mmCIF file of C-alpha atoms in Angstrom:
data_model
loop_
_atom_site.group_PDB
_atom_site.id
_atom_site.type_symbol
_atom_site.label_atom_id
_atom_site.label_comp_id
_atom_site.label_asym_id
_atom_site.label_seq_id
_atom_site.Cartn_x
_atom_site.Cartn_y
_atom_site.Cartn_z
ATOM 1 C CA ILE A 1 73.994 293.188 147.581
ATOM 2 C CA LEU A 2 72.171 295.381 145.097
ATOM 3 C CA ASN A 3 70.616 293.383 142.226
ATOM 4 C CA VAL A 4 71.050 294.559 138.636
ATOM 5 C CA GLU A 5 69.203 292.706 135.906
ATOM 6 C CA GLN A 6 69.443 292.836 132.142
ATOM 7 C CA SER A 7 67.172 291.536 129.431
ATOM 8 C CA PRO A 8 67.243 289.824 127.127
ATOM 9 C CA GLN A 9 70.174 287.572 127.952
ATOM 10 C CA SER A 10 71.034 287.335 124.255
ATOM 11 C CA LEU A 11 69.618 288.283 120.919
ATOM 12 C CA HIS A 12 70.348 287.916 117.254
ATOM 13 C CA VAL A 13 69.406 290.609 114.776
ATOM 14 C CA GLN A 14 69.951 291.158 111.087
ATOM 15 C CA GLU A 15 72.269 293.870 109.840
ATOM 16 C CA GLY A 16 70.288 297.084 109.520
ATOM 17 C CA ASP A 17 67.753 296.214 112.214
ATOM 18 C CA SER A 18 67.350 298.486 115.180
ATOM 19 C CA THR A 19 67.285 296.933 118.616
ATOM 20 C CA ASN A 20 67.088 297.774 122.278
ATOM 21 C CA PHE A 21 67.647 296.134 125.606
ATOM 22 C CA THR A 22 66.965 296.863 129.233
ATOM 23 C CA CYS A 23 68.847 297.279 132.472
ATOM 24 C CA SER A 24 66.863 297.214 135.739
ATOM 25 C CA PHE A 25 68.214 298.348 139.093
ATOM 26 C CA PRO A 26 66.815 299.348 142.496
ATOM 27 C CA SER A 27 65.507 302.895 142.321
ATOM 28 C CA SER A 28 66.298 303.743 145.933
ATOM 29 C CA ASN A 29 69.686 305.315 146.747
ATOM 30 C CA PHE A 30 70.534 305.715 143.071
ATOM 31 C CA TYR A 31 73.909 307.272 142.319
ATOM 32 C CA ALA A 32 75.013 306.437 138.791
ATOM 33 C CA LEU A 33 74.570 303.966 135.978
ATOM 34 C CA HIS A 34 77.187 302.917 133.444
ATOM 35 C CA TRP A 35 76.889 301.068 130.149
ATOM 36 C CA TYR A 36 79.871 299.128 128.802
ATOM 37 C CA ARG A 37 80.474 297.295 125.551
ATOM 38 C CA TRP A 38 82.584 294.151 125.724
ATOM 39 C CA GLU A 39 83.752 292.742 122.422
ATOM 40 C CA THR A 40 85.248 289.275 122.299
ATOM 41 C CA ALA A 41 88.970 289.216 123.122
ATOM 42 C CA LYS A 42 88.952 292.911 124.055
ATOM 43 C CA SER A 43 88.504 294.992 127.195
ATOM 44 C CA PRO A 44 85.074 296.234 128.239
ATOM 45 C CA GLU A 45 84.797 299.896 127.238
ATOM 46 C CA ALA A 46 82.525 302.527 128.694
ATOM 47 C CA LEU A 47 79.705 303.724 126.460
ATOM 48 C CA PHE A 48 77.752 305.980 128.781
ATOM 49 C CA VAL A 49 77.896 307.353 132.301
ATOM 50 C CA MET A 50 74.434 308.417 133.445
ATOM 51 C CA THR A 51 73.487 310.111 136.666
ATOM 52 C CA LEU A 52 70.290 312.161 136.261
ATOM 53 C CA ASN A 53 66.727 310.990 135.897
ATOM 54 C CA GLY A 54 65.641 311.575 132.321
ATOM 55 C CA ASP A 55 69.209 311.542 131.012
ATOM 56 C CA GLU A 56 69.509 310.698 127.346
ATOM 57 C CA LYS A 57 72.939 310.113 125.878
ATOM 58 C CA LYS A 58 74.011 309.337 122.341
ATOM 59 C CA LYS A 59 77.170 308.086 120.683
ATOM 60 C CA GLY A 60 76.784 307.585 116.969
ATOM 61 C CA ARG A 61 74.043 305.007 116.378
ATOM 62 C CA ILE A 62 73.869 304.045 120.045
ATOM 63 C CA SER A 63 71.807 305.893 122.613
ATOM 64 C CA ALA A 64 70.651 305.329 126.172
ATOM 65 C CA THR A 65 67.949 306.640 128.448
ATOM 66 C CA LEU A 66 67.667 306.595 132.219
ATOM 67 C CA ASN A 67 64.643 306.458 134.526
ATOM 68 C CA THR A 68 65.835 306.507 138.118
ATOM 69 C CA LYS A 69 62.351 306.735 139.622
ATOM 70 C CA GLU A 70 61.295 303.388 138.202
ATOM 71 C CA GLY A 71 64.778 301.888 138.085
ATOM 72 C CA TYR A 72 65.534 301.154 134.457
ATOM 73 C CA SER A 73 67.719 302.192 131.570
ATOM 74 C CA TYR A 74 67.323 301.373 127.893
ATOM 75 C CA LEU A 75 70.121 301.012 125.371
ATOM 76 C CA TYR A 76 69.146 301.506 121.714
ATOM 77 C CA ILE A 77 71.148 300.618 118.641
ATOM 78 C CA LYS A 78 69.895 302.043 115.368
ATOM 79 C CA GLY A 79 70.710 300.214 112.151
ATOM 80 C CA SER A 80 72.804 297.463 113.754
ATOM 81 C CA GLN A 81 76.077 296.553 112.092
ATOM 82 C CA PRO A 82 78.166 293.380 112.529
ATOM 83 C CA GLU A 83 80.745 295.392 114.457
ATOM 84 C CA ASP A 84 78.067 296.072 117.088
ATOM 85 C CA SER A 85 78.227 292.394 118.048
ATOM 86 C CA ALA A 86 79.322 292.350 121.669
ATOM 87 C CA THR A 87 78.121 291.857 125.202
ATOM 88 C CA TYR A 88 76.559 294.996 126.645
ATOM 89 C CA LEU A 89 76.934 295.401 130.391
ATOM 90 C CA CYS A 90 75.224 297.829 132.679
ATOM 91 C CA ALA A 91 76.407 298.631 136.184
ATOM 92 C CA SER A 92 74.854 300.598 139.025
ATOM 93 C CA LEU A 93 76.613 302.021 142.040
ATOM 94 C CA ASP A 94 75.848 300.085 145.203
ATOM 95 C CA ASN A 95 73.799 301.387 148.128
ATOM 96 C CA TYR A 96 76.856 303.031 149.655
ATOM 97 C CA GLY A 97 77.745 304.842 146.453
ATOM 98 C CA GLN A 98 81.040 303.031 146.569
ATOM 99 C CA ASN A 99 81.377 300.221 144.039
ATOM 100 C CA PHE A 100 79.593 299.176 140.896
ATOM 101 C CA VAL A 101 77.331 296.145 140.697
ATOM 102 C CA PHE A 102 77.107 294.664 137.226
ATOM 103 C CA GLY A 103 74.220 293.018 135.466
ATOM 104 C CA PRO A 104 74.811 289.702 133.661
ATOM 105 C CA GLY A 105 74.937 291.407 130.272
ATOM 106 C CA THR A 106 73.080 291.187 126.987
ATOM 107 C CA ARG A 107 74.919 289.348 124.246
ATOM 108 C CA LEU A 108 74.138 290.854 120.847
ATOM 109 C CA SER A 109 74.931 289.125 117.573
ATOM 110 C CA VAL A 110 74.379 291.082 114.363
ATOM 111 C CA LEU A 111 74.163 288.828 111.353
ATOM 112 C CA PRO A 112 75.343 290.181 107.978
ATOM 113 C CA ASP B 1 96.436 305.836 124.806
ATOM 114 C CA VAL B 2 95.487 304.931 128.357
ATOM 115 C CA LYS B 3 95.942 301.372 129.311
ATOM 116 C CA VAL B 4 95.291 298.668 131.871
ATOM 117 C CA THR B 5 97.548 295.690 131.277
ATOM 118 C CA GLN B 6 97.065 292.248 132.725
ATOM 119 C CA SER B 7 100.110 290.043 132.758
ATOM 120 C CA SER B 8 98.632 286.834 131.383
ATOM 121 C CA ARG B 9 95.760 286.293 128.975
ATOM 122 C CA TYR B 10 95.549 282.553 129.579
ATOM 123 C CA LEU B 11 96.778 280.425 132.462
ATOM 124 C CA VAL B 12 96.383 276.775 133.320
ATOM 125 C CA LYS B 13 97.209 275.768 136.876
ATOM 126 C CA ARG B 14 96.785 272.729 139.058
ATOM 127 C CA THR B 15 94.707 272.504 142.215
ATOM 128 C CA GLY B 16 96.691 273.736 145.182
ATOM 129 C CA GLU B 17 99.112 275.898 143.195
ATOM 130 C CA LYS B 18 99.675 279.529 144.135
ATOM 131 C CA VAL B 19 98.619 281.879 141.359
ATOM 132 C CA PHE B 20 99.541 285.508 140.815
ATOM 133 C CA LEU B 21 97.572 287.736 138.470
ATOM 134 C CA GLU B 22 99.237 291.067 137.842
ATOM 135 C CA CYS B 23 97.618 294.280 136.712
ATOM 136 C CA VAL B 24 99.314 297.554 135.812
ATOM 137 C CA GLN B 25 97.673 300.846 134.828
ATOM 138 C CA ASP B 26 99.412 303.875 133.346
ATOM 139 C CA MET B 27 96.744 306.482 134.074
ATOM 140 C CA ASP B 28 97.776 307.428 137.632
ATOM 141 C CA HIS B 29 94.394 306.221 138.892
ATOM 142 C CA GLU B 30 93.842 305.902 142.616
ATOM 143 C CA ASN B 31 91.237 303.152 142.404
ATOM 144 C CA MET B 32 91.865 299.616 141.249
ATOM 145 C CA PHE B 33 89.572 296.604 141.213
ATOM 146 C CA TRP B 34 89.588 292.872 140.577
ATOM 147 C CA TYR B 35 86.474 291.199 139.186
ATOM 148 C CA ARG B 36 85.669 287.719 138.026
ATOM 149 C CA GLN B 37 83.210 286.921 135.285
ATOM 150 C CA ASP B 38 81.361 283.633 134.991
ATOM 151 C CA PRO B 39 78.726 282.640 132.428
ATOM 152 C CA GLY B 40 75.266 283.962 133.271
ATOM 153 C CA LEU B 41 76.570 286.143 136.081
ATOM 154 C CA GLY B 42 77.598 289.759 136.117
ATOM 155 C CA LEU B 43 81.116 290.838 136.912
ATOM 156 C CA ARG B 44 81.577 290.158 140.614
ATOM 157 C CA LEU B 45 83.916 292.265 142.724
ATOM 158 C CA ILE B 46 86.641 290.328 144.524
ATOM 159 C CA TYR B 47 88.803 293.065 146.032
ATOM 160 C CA PHE B 48 89.398 296.745 145.508
ATOM 161 C CA SER B 49 91.888 299.382 146.528
ATOM 162 C CA TYR B 50 91.528 303.157 146.757
ATOM 163 C CA ASP B 51 95.155 303.869 147.565
ATOM 164 C CA VAL B 52 98.588 302.343 147.838
ATOM 165 C CA LYS B 53 98.802 299.765 150.632
ATOM 166 C CA MET B 54 95.033 299.933 151.033
ATOM 167 C CA LYS B 55 92.746 297.010 150.221
ATOM 168 C CA GLU B 56 89.115 296.222 150.844
ATOM 169 C CA LYS B 57 87.108 293.060 150.384
ATOM 170 C CA GLY B 58 84.519 293.049 147.669
ATOM 171 C CA ASP B 59 81.549 290.725 147.369
ATOM 172 C CA ILE B 60 83.434 287.443 146.888
ATOM 173 C CA PRO B 61 86.876 287.691 148.557
ATOM 174 C CA GLU B 62 87.086 284.119 149.884
ATOM 175 C CA GLY B 63 90.105 282.275 148.540
ATOM 176 C CA TYR B 64 91.786 285.435 147.271
ATOM 177 C CA SER B 65 94.151 288.090 148.537
ATOM 178 C CA VAL B 66 95.609 291.212 146.932
ATOM 179 C CA SER B 67 98.640 293.405 147.094
ATOM 180 C CA ARG B 68 99.058 297.069 146.195
ATOM 181 C CA GLU B 69 102.619 298.130 146.898
ATOM 182 C CA LYS B 70 102.706 300.735 144.135
ATOM 183 C CA LYS B 71 99.974 302.996 142.815
ATOM 184 C CA GLU B 72 100.090 301.549 139.317
ATOM 185 C CA ARG B 73 100.125 297.862 140.251
ATOM 186 C CA PHE B 74 97.403 295.709 141.807
ATOM 187 C CA SER B 75 98.001 291.990 142.160
ATOM 188 C CA LEU B 76 95.469 289.254 142.790
ATOM 189 C CA ILE B 77 96.722 286.161 144.588
ATOM 190 C CA LEU B 78 95.142 282.750 144.807
ATOM 191 C CA GLU B 79 96.988 281.136 147.704
ATOM 192 C CA SER B 80 95.835 277.621 146.823
ATOM 193 C CA ALA B 81 93.949 277.444 143.554
ATOM 194 C CA SER B 82 90.799 275.373 143.409
ATOM 195 C CA THR B 83 88.692 274.251 140.460
ATOM 196 C CA ASN B 84 85.874 276.639 141.394
ATOM 197 C CA GLN B 85 88.267 279.511 140.759
ATOM 198 C CA THR B 86 88.338 278.676 137.067
ATOM 199 C CA SER B 87 87.074 281.905 135.593
ATOM 200 C CA MET B 88 87.804 285.054 133.617
ATOM 201 C CA TYR B 89 89.485 287.672 135.812
ATOM 202 C CA LEU B 90 89.255 291.342 134.939
ATOM 203 C CA CYS B 91 91.255 294.177 136.431
ATOM 204 C CA ALA B 92 89.955 297.737 136.279
ATOM 205 C CA SER B 93 90.940 301.189 137.424
ATOM 206 C CA SER B 94 89.156 304.502 137.866
ATOM 207 C CA LEU B 95 90.016 308.046 138.803
ATOM 208 C CA VAL B 96 87.235 309.395 140.999
ATOM 209 C CA GLN B 97 86.278 308.042 144.394
ATOM 210 C CA GLY B 98 82.850 308.117 146.043
ATOM 211 C CA PRO B 99 79.369 308.712 144.550
ATOM 212 C CA ASN B 100 79.241 309.271 140.807
ATOM 213 C CA THR B 101 82.449 307.347 140.427
ATOM 214 C CA GLY B 102 83.974 307.836 137.023
ATOM 215 C CA GLU B 103 84.066 305.173 134.384
ATOM 216 C CA LEU B 104 86.057 302.012 134.851
ATOM 217 C CA PHE B 105 88.965 301.224 132.555
ATOM 218 C CA PHE B 106 89.448 297.509 132.096
ATOM 219 C CA GLY B 107 92.242 295.188 131.141
ATOM 220 C CA GLU B 108 91.677 292.496 128.549
ATOM 221 C CA GLY B 109 91.166 289.796 131.139
ATOM 222 C CA SER B 110 93.008 286.709 132.306
ATOM 223 C CA ARG B 111 91.320 283.403 131.695
ATOM 224 C CA LEU B 112 92.375 280.994 134.410
ATOM 225 C CA THR B 113 91.740 277.272 134.261
ATOM 226 C CA VAL B 114 92.413 275.221 137.389
ATOM 227 C CA LEU B 115 92.716 271.495 136.789
#
Protein backbone atom coordinates (compact mmCIF):
# COMPACT_ATOMS: atom_id res chain seq x y z
CA ILE A 1 0.00 0.00 0.00
CA LEU A 2 1.30 3.42 -0.97
CA ASN A 3 2.35 5.51 2.06
CA VAL A 4 1.25 9.14 2.33
CA GLU A 5 2.61 11.22 5.18
CA GLN A 6 1.69 14.63 6.50
CA SER A 7 3.46 16.98 8.86
CA PRO A 8 3.00 18.39 11.32
CA GLN A 9 0.32 16.26 12.92
CA SER A 10 -1.19 19.36 14.52
CA LEU A 11 -0.42 23.00 15.00
CA HIS A 12 -1.80 26.05 16.71
CA VAL A 13 -1.37 29.50 15.23
CA GLN A 14 -2.59 32.95 16.11
CA GLU A 15 -5.14 34.73 13.97
CA GLY A 16 -3.32 36.61 11.24
CA ASP A 17 -0.32 34.28 11.14
CA SER A 18 0.57 32.54 7.92
CA THR A 19 1.28 28.84 8.04
CA ASN A 20 2.12 25.89 5.86
CA PHE A 21 2.21 22.14 6.07
CA THR A 22 3.52 19.26 4.04
CA CYS A 23 2.25 16.16 2.31
CA SER A 24 4.79 13.52 1.22
CA PHE A 25 4.05 10.69 -1.19
CA PRO A 26 6.02 8.24 -3.35
CA SER A 27 7.20 10.00 -6.48
CA SER A 28 7.06 6.92 -8.69
CA ASN A 29 3.85 6.21 -10.63
CA PHE A 30 2.34 9.54 -9.63
CA TYR A 31 -1.14 10.24 -10.95
CA ALA A 32 -2.85 12.91 -8.89
CA LEU A 33 -2.88 14.58 -5.50
CA HIS A 34 -5.89 16.01 -3.70
CA TRP A 35 -6.15 18.33 -0.71
CA TYR A 36 -9.29 18.28 1.44
CA ARG A 37 -10.44 20.40 4.34
CA TRP A 38 -12.42 18.66 7.07
CA GLU A 39 -14.14 20.90 9.57
CA THR A 40 -15.56 19.41 12.74
CA ALA A 41 -19.07 17.99 12.28
CA LYS A 42 -18.96 18.58 8.52
CA SER A 43 -17.99 16.63 5.41
CA PRO A 44 -14.45 16.76 4.05
CA GLU A 45 -14.43 19.13 1.07
CA ALA A 46 -11.99 19.23 -1.79
CA LEU A 47 -9.64 22.21 -1.89
CA PHE A 48 -7.35 21.32 -4.76
CA VAL A 49 -6.88 18.64 -7.38
CA MET A 50 -3.29 18.62 -8.62
CA THR A 51 -1.81 16.53 -11.37
CA LEU A 52 1.22 18.24 -12.94
CA ASN A 53 4.68 18.74 -11.53
CA GLY A 54 5.09 22.39 -10.64
CA ASP A 55 1.35 22.95 -10.29
CA GLU A 56 0.41 25.88 -8.12
CA LYS A 57 -3.22 26.39 -7.20
CA LYS A 58 -4.90 29.10 -5.18
CA LYS A 59 -8.28 29.57 -3.56
CA GLY A 60 -8.56 32.80 -1.65
CA ARG A 61 -5.92 32.82 1.10
CA ILE A 62 -5.07 29.16 0.59
CA SER A 63 -2.61 27.91 -2.00
CA ALA A 64 -0.82 24.67 -2.78
CA THR A 65 2.22 23.59 -4.72
CA LEU A 66 3.18 20.20 -6.12
CA ASN A 67 6.57 18.59 -6.72
CA THR A 68 6.05 15.15 -8.21
CA LYS A 69 9.74 14.48 -8.82
CA GLU A 70 10.59 14.66 -5.13
CA GLY A 71 7.18 13.57 -3.88
CA TYR A 72 5.79 16.44 -1.85
CA SER A 73 3.10 19.08 -1.81
CA TYR A 74 2.84 22.16 0.38
CA LEU A 75 -0.36 23.81 1.53
CA TYR A 76 -0.07 27.48 2.53
CA ILE A 77 -2.58 29.57 4.43
CA LYS A 78 -1.97 33.31 4.44
CA GLY A 79 -3.32 35.37 7.32
CA SER A 80 -5.03 32.49 9.13
CA GLN A 81 -8.53 33.07 10.43
CA PRO A 82 -10.45 31.08 13.08
CA GLU A 83 -12.67 29.66 10.35
CA ASP A 84 -9.58 28.01 8.85
CA SER A 85 -9.49 25.69 11.86
CA ALA A 86 -9.91 22.20 10.46
CA THR A 87 -8.08 19.02 9.61
CA TYR A 88 -6.34 19.21 6.25
CA LEU A 89 -6.04 15.91 4.41
CA CYS A 90 -4.00 15.07 1.39
CA ALA A 91 -4.54 12.01 -0.76
CA SER A 92 -2.54 10.47 -3.59
CA LEU A 93 -3.75 7.98 -6.15
CA ASP A 94 -2.39 4.50 -5.54
CA ASN A 95 0.13 2.72 -7.76
CA TYR A 96 -2.63 1.44 -10.02
CA GLY A 97 -4.12 4.88 -10.50
CA GLN A 98 -7.30 3.50 -9.05
CA ASN A 99 -8.04 4.65 -5.51
CA PHE A 100 -6.83 7.40 -3.24
CA VAL A 101 -4.58 6.80 -0.25
CA PHE A 102 -4.96 9.40 2.46
CA GLY A 103 -2.41 10.86 4.80
CA PRO A 104 -3.25 11.11 8.52
CA GLY A 105 -4.02 14.81 8.25
CA THR A 106 -2.79 18.03 9.81
CA ARG A 107 -5.06 19.47 12.46
CA LEU A 108 -4.93 23.27 12.42
CA SER A 109 -6.27 25.43 15.23
CA VAL A 110 -6.35 29.19 14.69
CA LEU A 111 -6.63 31.08 17.94
CA PRO A 112 -8.43 34.45 17.93
CA ASP B 1 -26.43 21.61 -4.08
CA VAL B 2 -24.84 18.21 -4.56
CA LYS B 3 -25.05 15.89 -1.67
CA VAL B 4 -23.89 12.63 -0.13
CA THR B 5 -26.16 11.62 2.73
CA GLN B 6 -25.35 9.06 5.37
CA SER B 7 -28.30 7.65 7.23
CA SER B 8 -27.03 7.91 10.79
CA ARG B 9 -24.63 10.38 12.37
CA TYR B 10 -24.24 8.42 15.59
CA LEU B 11 -24.89 4.77 16.38
CA VAL B 12 -24.27 2.65 19.44
CA LYS B 13 -24.42 -1.11 18.95
CA ARG B 14 -23.55 -4.18 20.94
CA THR B 15 -20.93 -6.77 20.04
CA GLY B 16 -22.37 -9.32 17.66
CA GLU B 17 -25.15 -7.11 16.31
CA LYS B 18 -25.61 -6.65 12.57
CA VAL B 19 -25.12 -3.04 11.52
CA PHE B 20 -26.19 -1.30 8.34
CA LEU B 21 -24.73 2.03 7.29
CA GLU B 22 -26.54 3.60 4.38
CA CYS B 23 -25.22 6.15 1.93
CA VAL B 24 -27.11 7.93 -0.83
CA GLN B 25 -25.74 10.39 -3.40
CA ASP B 26 -27.78 12.60 -5.71
CA MET B 27 -25.07 13.41 -8.25
CA ASP B 28 -25.46 10.38 -10.55
CA HIS B 29 -21.89 9.36 -9.74
CA GLU B 30 -20.66 5.96 -10.85
CA ASN B 31 -18.09 5.54 -8.10
CA MET B 32 -18.84 5.11 -4.43
CA PHE B 33 -16.54 4.37 -1.52
CA TRP B 34 -16.59 3.50 2.17
CA TYR B 35 -13.75 4.65 4.41
CA ARG B 36 -13.10 4.50 8.10
CA GLN B 37 -11.16 7.10 10.02
CA ASP B 38 -9.33 6.41 13.26
CA PRO B 39 -7.19 8.80 15.30
CA GLY B 40 -3.66 9.16 13.94
CA LEU B 41 -4.48 7.23 10.78
CA GLY B 42 -5.55 8.42 7.38
CA LEU B 43 -8.89 7.51 5.89
CA ARG B 44 -8.66 3.81 5.07
CA LEU B 45 -10.62 2.31 2.20
CA ILE B 46 -12.93 -0.54 3.15
CA TYR B 47 -14.84 -1.23 -0.07
CA PHE B 48 -15.59 0.57 -3.29
CA SER B 49 -17.91 0.24 -6.24
CA TYR B 50 -17.58 1.55 -9.79
CA ASP B 51 -21.02 0.47 -10.95
CA VAL B 52 -24.32 -0.97 -9.83
CA LYS B 53 -23.97 -4.54 -8.53
CA MET B 54 -20.19 -4.18 -8.65
CA LYS B 55 -18.04 -4.18 -5.52
CA GLU B 56 -14.34 -4.41 -4.84
CA LYS B 57 -12.39 -4.87 -1.65
CA GLY B 58 -10.33 -1.97 -0.46
CA ASP B 59 -7.42 -2.08 1.96
CA ILE B 60 -9.29 -3.24 5.07
CA PRO B 61 -12.38 -5.26 4.02
CA GLU B 62 -12.28 -7.88 6.79
CA GLY B 63 -15.46 -7.90 8.84
CA TYR B 64 -17.40 -5.82 6.33
CA SER B 65 -19.55 -6.35 3.27
CA VAL B 66 -21.33 -3.94 0.94
CA SER B 67 -24.33 -3.77 -1.30
CA ARG B 68 -24.97 -1.61 -4.36
CA GLU B 69 -28.37 -2.45 -5.79
CA LYS B 70 -29.00 1.04 -7.14
CA LYS B 71 -26.60 3.59 -8.57
CA GLU B 72 -27.32 6.17 -5.90
CA ARG B 73 -27.11 3.89 -2.86
CA PHE B 74 -24.11 2.12 -1.33
CA SER B 75 -24.56 0.26 1.93
CA LEU B 76 -21.91 -0.93 4.34
CA ILE B 77 -22.75 -3.97 6.44
CA LEU B 78 -21.09 -5.22 9.58
CA GLU B 79 -22.35 -8.79 9.85
CA SER B 80 -21.31 -9.15 13.49
CA ALA B 81 -20.04 -5.93 15.01
CA SER B 82 -16.93 -6.05 17.14
CA THR B 83 -15.37 -3.45 19.42
CA ASN B 84 -12.48 -2.88 17.01
CA GLN B 85 -15.00 -1.61 14.48
CA THR B 86 -15.72 1.39 16.67
CA SER B 87 -14.81 4.20 14.32
CA MET B 88 -15.95 7.08 12.14
CA TYR B 89 -17.25 5.82 8.80
CA LEU B 90 -17.26 8.07 5.76
CA CYS B 91 -19.01 7.47 2.47
CA ALA B 92 -17.83 9.21 -0.68
CA SER B 93 -18.66 9.34 -4.36
CA SER B 94 -16.89 10.54 -7.49
CA LEU B 95 -17.63 10.91 -11.16
CA VAL B 96 -14.53 9.93 -13.10
CA GLN B 97 -12.95 6.50 -13.11
CA GLY B 98 -9.28 5.63 -13.63
CA PRO B 99 -6.14 7.82 -13.42
CA ASN B 100 -6.70 11.45 -12.49
CA THR B 101 -9.88 10.49 -10.74
CA GLY B 102 -12.01 13.50 -9.96
CA GLU B 103 -12.53 14.84 -6.50
CA LEU B 104 -14.34 12.84 -3.87
CA PHE B 105 -17.60 14.11 -2.41
CA PHE B 106 -18.08 13.00 1.16
CA GLY B 107 -20.96 12.48 3.52
CA GLU B 108 -20.82 13.88 7.03
CA GLY B 109 -19.79 10.58 8.55
CA SER B 110 -21.33 8.00 10.85
CA ARG B 111 -19.72 7.57 14.22
CA LEU B 112 -20.22 3.99 15.34
CA THR B 113 -19.55 2.80 18.86
CA VAL B 114 -19.60 -0.95 19.51
CA LEU B 115 -19.94 -1.90 23.16
